[in-house]
Amino acid sequence: MKKIIYLTLLLTFSCYFYSCSSVTDISGTWKMPGTIAQKYTKIAVLGLGKSRVNNSTIENAVITNLRKYGISAVSGSNILTSNFLDSDGDGKVDDGSKEQIADKLKEAGVDGALVLSLQDVKKSEQYVPGTSFYTPYSGFYGFNSYYWGAYNTLNTPGYYTQTTNYFISSNFYNMKDLDLVWSAQSETLDPQSVSDFAGSFAPVIAEKFASAGVVSK
C-alpha cells in the first residue's frame, strides 16, 4: 500500500513538472522617436538561427499570432530559398551579409521585416531539495490510533536541475530605407523543444509588436 501511495504521488508531481511549458519575458523595448504607425503591404518574419527548420517553425508561430491582431505577414524562410541561405547544403544558414538578405526581401516586395536573432544562451544549475509527504497507514484505525499519530512519512530525495535560457533580439525594419523602427529584447526560460519555445515566444512578441504603434491595421 505504501509503495502504491508513493508511486502515485511521484507520478503526480512528475506530470506536473514535465507538463510545464517555458515562459518568455520581455526585458526591454525601443521605438524610433517620432514613429507613426503606417501601412505595410508585405511584412516578412525572418529567423536568423542556424537551422532553417527551426527558423520556419518559429516564424510561422509568430505569423499565426500576428494575425490575431489583424497583422498579415509571410515567412522569410519561404522567400529566402535554401540555396540562398544554405549554399553548401549543410543544413545551416550561411553567414551572409545583411545587404544580400535585404536586397532579396525587397525583390520579393517586402516593405517591412521583423528579424529574430539569437543573442545569447545561458545555462544554470539549481538544487531542488527533497520533500516529505504524510500518508495514513492502510487499514482501519480508531480515534485513539489517529490521535497518537498513525501516519507514515514518505520522503523524496533532492536533485539537481539544469536550465537553459535563450535571449532573443526582435528587430523591425522599414525596408524602404533599412531604418530600425522597433526593437525588443526577450528571454525564454528553459524551453524543452523548438515547439515549446515557439509556443511561448510567439504570442508574447506578437502582442508587444502589435501594441507598439508601428503598424496600422
Coordinates of C-alpha atoms in Angstrom, one line a residue:
M1 CA 0.0 0.0 0.0
K2 CA 2.8 2.4 0.9
K3 CA 4.5 1.7 -2.4
I4 CA 1.3 2.4 -4.3
I5 CA 0.8 5.8 -2.5
Y6 CA 4.4 6.7 -3.1
L7 CA 4.3 5.9 -6.8
T8 CA 1.0 7.8 -7.2
L9 CA 2.5 10.9 -5.6
L10 CA 5.7 10.7 -7.6
L11 CA 3.7 10.3 -10.8
T12 CA 1.5 13.3 -10.0
F13 CA 4.5 15.5 -9.4
S14 CA 6.3 14.2 -12.4
C15 CA 3.4 15.0 -14.6
Y16 CA 3.2 18.5 -13.1
F17 CA 6.9 19.3 -13.8
Y18 CA 7.0 17.8 -17.3
S19 CA 3.8 19.4 -18.4
C20 CA 5.1 22.9 -17.6
S21 CA 5.9 24.9 -20.7
S22 CA 8.6 27.6 -21.0
V23 CA 8.0 31.3 -20.1
T24 CA 9.0 34.3 -22.2
D25 CA 9.6 37.7 -20.6
I26 CA 10.3 41.0 -22.4
S27 CA 13.2 42.7 -20.8
G28 CA 13.0 45.9 -22.9
T29 CA 11.6 47.6 -26.0
W30 CA 12.6 50.5 -28.1
K31 CA 10.8 52.6 -30.8
M32 CA 12.3 55.1 -33.2
P33 CA 11.4 58.6 -31.8
G34 CA 8.6 60.2 -33.9
T35 CA 7.4 56.9 -35.4
I36 CA 3.8 57.0 -36.6
A37 CA 2.0 53.8 -37.4
Q38 CA 1.9 53.2 -41.1
K39 CA 0.5 50.6 -43.5
Y40 CA 2.9 47.9 -44.7
T41 CA 1.8 45.8 -47.7
K42 CA 4.1 42.9 -47.1
I43 CA 5.8 42.1 -43.7
A44 CA 8.2 39.2 -43.5
V45 CA 9.1 37.4 -40.3
L46 CA 12.6 36.2 -40.6
G47 CA 14.5 33.9 -38.2
L48 CA 18.3 34.1 -38.4
G49 CA 19.1 30.9 -36.5
K50 CA 21.4 28.3 -38.0
S51 CA 18.6 25.7 -38.5
R52 CA 16.2 26.5 -41.4
V53 CA 13.6 24.1 -39.9
N54 CA 13.7 25.8 -36.5
N55 CA 13.5 29.2 -38.2
S56 CA 10.4 28.2 -40.1
T57 CA 8.7 26.8 -37.0
I58 CA 9.3 30.0 -35.1
E59 CA 8.4 32.3 -38.0
N60 CA 5.1 30.5 -38.6
A61 CA 4.2 30.7 -34.9
V62 CA 4.8 34.4 -34.9
I63 CA 2.8 34.9 -38.1
T64 CA -0.2 33.0 -36.6
N65 CA -0.2 35.2 -33.5
L66 CA 0.2 38.4 -35.5
R67 CA -3.0 37.5 -37.4
K68 CA -4.9 37.7 -34.1
Y69 CA -4.1 41.4 -34.1
G70 CA -5.0 42.0 -37.7
I71 CA -1.4 42.0 -39.0
S72 CA -0.7 39.9 -42.1
A73 CA 2.9 38.5 -42.5
V74 CA 4.8 35.9 -44.5
S75 CA 7.6 33.6 -43.6
G76 CA 11.0 34.8 -44.5
S77 CA 12.2 31.2 -45.0
N78 CA 9.8 30.9 -47.9
I79 CA 11.3 34.0 -49.6
L80 CA 15.0 33.3 -48.9
T81 CA 15.5 29.9 -50.6
S82 CA 17.6 27.1 -49.3
N83 CA 20.3 27.8 -52.0
F84 CA 20.4 31.4 -50.9
L85 CA 20.8 30.8 -47.2
D86 CA 22.5 27.4 -47.3
S87 CA 24.7 27.4 -50.4
D88 CA 26.8 24.5 -49.2
G89 CA 23.8 22.3 -48.3
D90 CA 24.9 21.5 -44.7
G91 CA 21.5 22.3 -43.3
K92 CA 22.7 25.5 -41.6
V93 CA 22.3 29.1 -42.6
D94 CA 25.4 30.7 -44.1
D95 CA 27.0 33.7 -42.6
G96 CA 25.8 36.0 -45.4
S97 CA 25.7 39.8 -45.4
K98 CA 22.7 41.8 -44.3
E99 CA 22.7 43.7 -47.6
Q100 CA 22.2 40.5 -49.6
I101 CA 19.3 39.5 -47.4
A102 CA 17.8 42.9 -47.6
D103 CA 18.0 43.0 -51.4
K104 CA 16.4 39.6 -51.7
L105 CA 13.5 40.7 -49.4
K106 CA 13.0 43.9 -51.4
E107 CA 12.9 41.9 -54.7
A108 CA 10.0 39.9 -53.2
G109 CA 8.1 43.1 -52.4
V110 CA 8.7 43.1 -48.7
D111 CA 8.5 46.5 -47.2
G112 CA 8.7 45.6 -43.5
A113 CA 10.8 42.9 -41.9
L114 CA 10.6 41.5 -38.3
V115 CA 14.0 39.9 -37.8
L116 CA 14.5 37.4 -35.0
S117 CA 18.1 36.6 -33.9
L118 CA 19.6 34.7 -31.0
Q119 CA 21.8 36.9 -28.9
D120 CA 22.9 34.7 -26.1
V121 CA 22.3 31.3 -24.4
K122 CA 22.9 30.9 -20.6
K123 CA 22.9 27.7 -18.7
S124 CA 22.5 27.4 -14.9
E125 CA 22.2 24.5 -12.4
Q126 CA 19.9 24.6 -9.4
Y127 CA 19.4 22.2 -6.5
V128 CA 15.9 21.2 -5.7
P129 CA 15.6 20.0 -2.1
G130 CA 13.7 16.8 -1.3
T131 CA 10.1 16.9 0.1
S132 CA 8.1 14.9 2.6
F133 CA 4.6 13.6 2.3
Y134 CA 2.4 12.3 5.1
T135 CA 0.1 9.4 4.4
P136 CA -2.1 7.4 6.7
Y137 CA -1.3 3.7 7.2
S138 CA -3.6 1.3 5.5
G139 CA -6.4 -0.4 7.4
F140 CA -8.9 0.8 9.9
Y141 CA -7.8 2.8 12.9
G142 CA -10.0 4.2 15.7
F143 CA -9.8 7.7 17.2
N144 CA -7.0 6.8 19.6
S145 CA -4.8 5.5 16.8
Y146 CA -5.1 8.7 14.8
Y147 CA -4.7 10.7 17.9
W148 CA -1.3 9.1 18.6
G149 CA -0.2 9.7 15.0
A150 CA -1.0 6.8 12.8
Y151 CA 0.8 8.4 9.8
N152 CA 3.6 7.3 7.6
T153 CA 6.2 9.8 6.3
L154 CA 7.4 9.4 2.7
N155 CA 10.5 11.3 1.6
T156 CA 11.6 12.2 -1.9
P157 CA 15.3 12.9 -2.5
G158 CA 16.7 16.2 -3.6
Y159 CA 18.1 16.6 -7.1
Y160 CA 19.8 19.0 -9.5
T161 CA 18.2 20.6 -12.5
Q162 CA 19.8 22.4 -15.4
T163 CA 18.0 25.2 -17.1
T164 CA 18.9 26.9 -20.4
N165 CA 17.6 30.4 -21.2
Y166 CA 17.6 31.9 -24.6
F167 CA 17.9 35.6 -25.3
I168 CA 16.3 36.9 -28.5
S169 CA 16.5 40.2 -30.3
S170 CA 13.4 41.1 -32.4
N171 CA 14.1 44.0 -34.7
F172 CA 11.5 45.5 -37.1
Y173 CA 12.9 47.3 -40.2
N174 CA 11.3 49.6 -42.7
M175 CA 12.8 48.0 -45.8
K176 CA 12.5 51.2 -47.9
D177 CA 15.5 52.8 -46.2
L178 CA 16.5 49.9 -43.9
D179 CA 15.7 52.0 -40.8
L180 CA 15.3 50.2 -37.5
V181 CA 11.9 51.2 -36.4
W182 CA 11.2 49.0 -33.4
S183 CA 13.2 46.5 -31.2
A184 CA 12.5 44.2 -28.3
Q185 CA 14.8 42.0 -26.1
S186 CA 13.3 38.9 -24.7
E187 CA 14.3 35.9 -22.5
T188 CA 12.7 32.5 -22.9
L189 CA 13.2 30.3 -19.8
D190 CA 14.2 26.7 -20.4
P191 CA 12.2 25.6 -23.4
Q192 CA 12.1 21.8 -23.8
S193 CA 11.9 21.9 -27.6
V194 CA 11.6 24.2 -30.6
S195 CA 7.8 23.9 -30.5
D196 CA 7.8 24.7 -26.8
F197 CA 9.9 27.8 -27.4
A198 CA 7.7 28.9 -30.3
G199 CA 4.6 28.4 -28.3
S200 CA 6.0 30.6 -25.5
F201 CA 7.8 33.3 -27.5
A202 CA 5.4 33.9 -30.4
P203 CA 2.3 35.2 -28.5
V204 CA 4.4 37.4 -26.3
I205 CA 6.4 39.1 -29.1
A206 CA 3.3 39.4 -31.4
E207 CA 1.4 41.2 -28.6
K208 CA 4.3 43.6 -28.0
F209 CA 4.8 44.3 -31.6
A210 CA 1.1 44.8 -32.4
S211 CA 0.7 47.2 -29.5
A212 CA 3.8 49.2 -30.3
G213 CA 2.0 51.7 -32.7
V214 CA 4.3 50.8 -35.6
V215 CA 1.9 49.1 -38.0
S216 CA -1.5 50.4 -38.8
K217 CA -4.1 47.7 -39.3

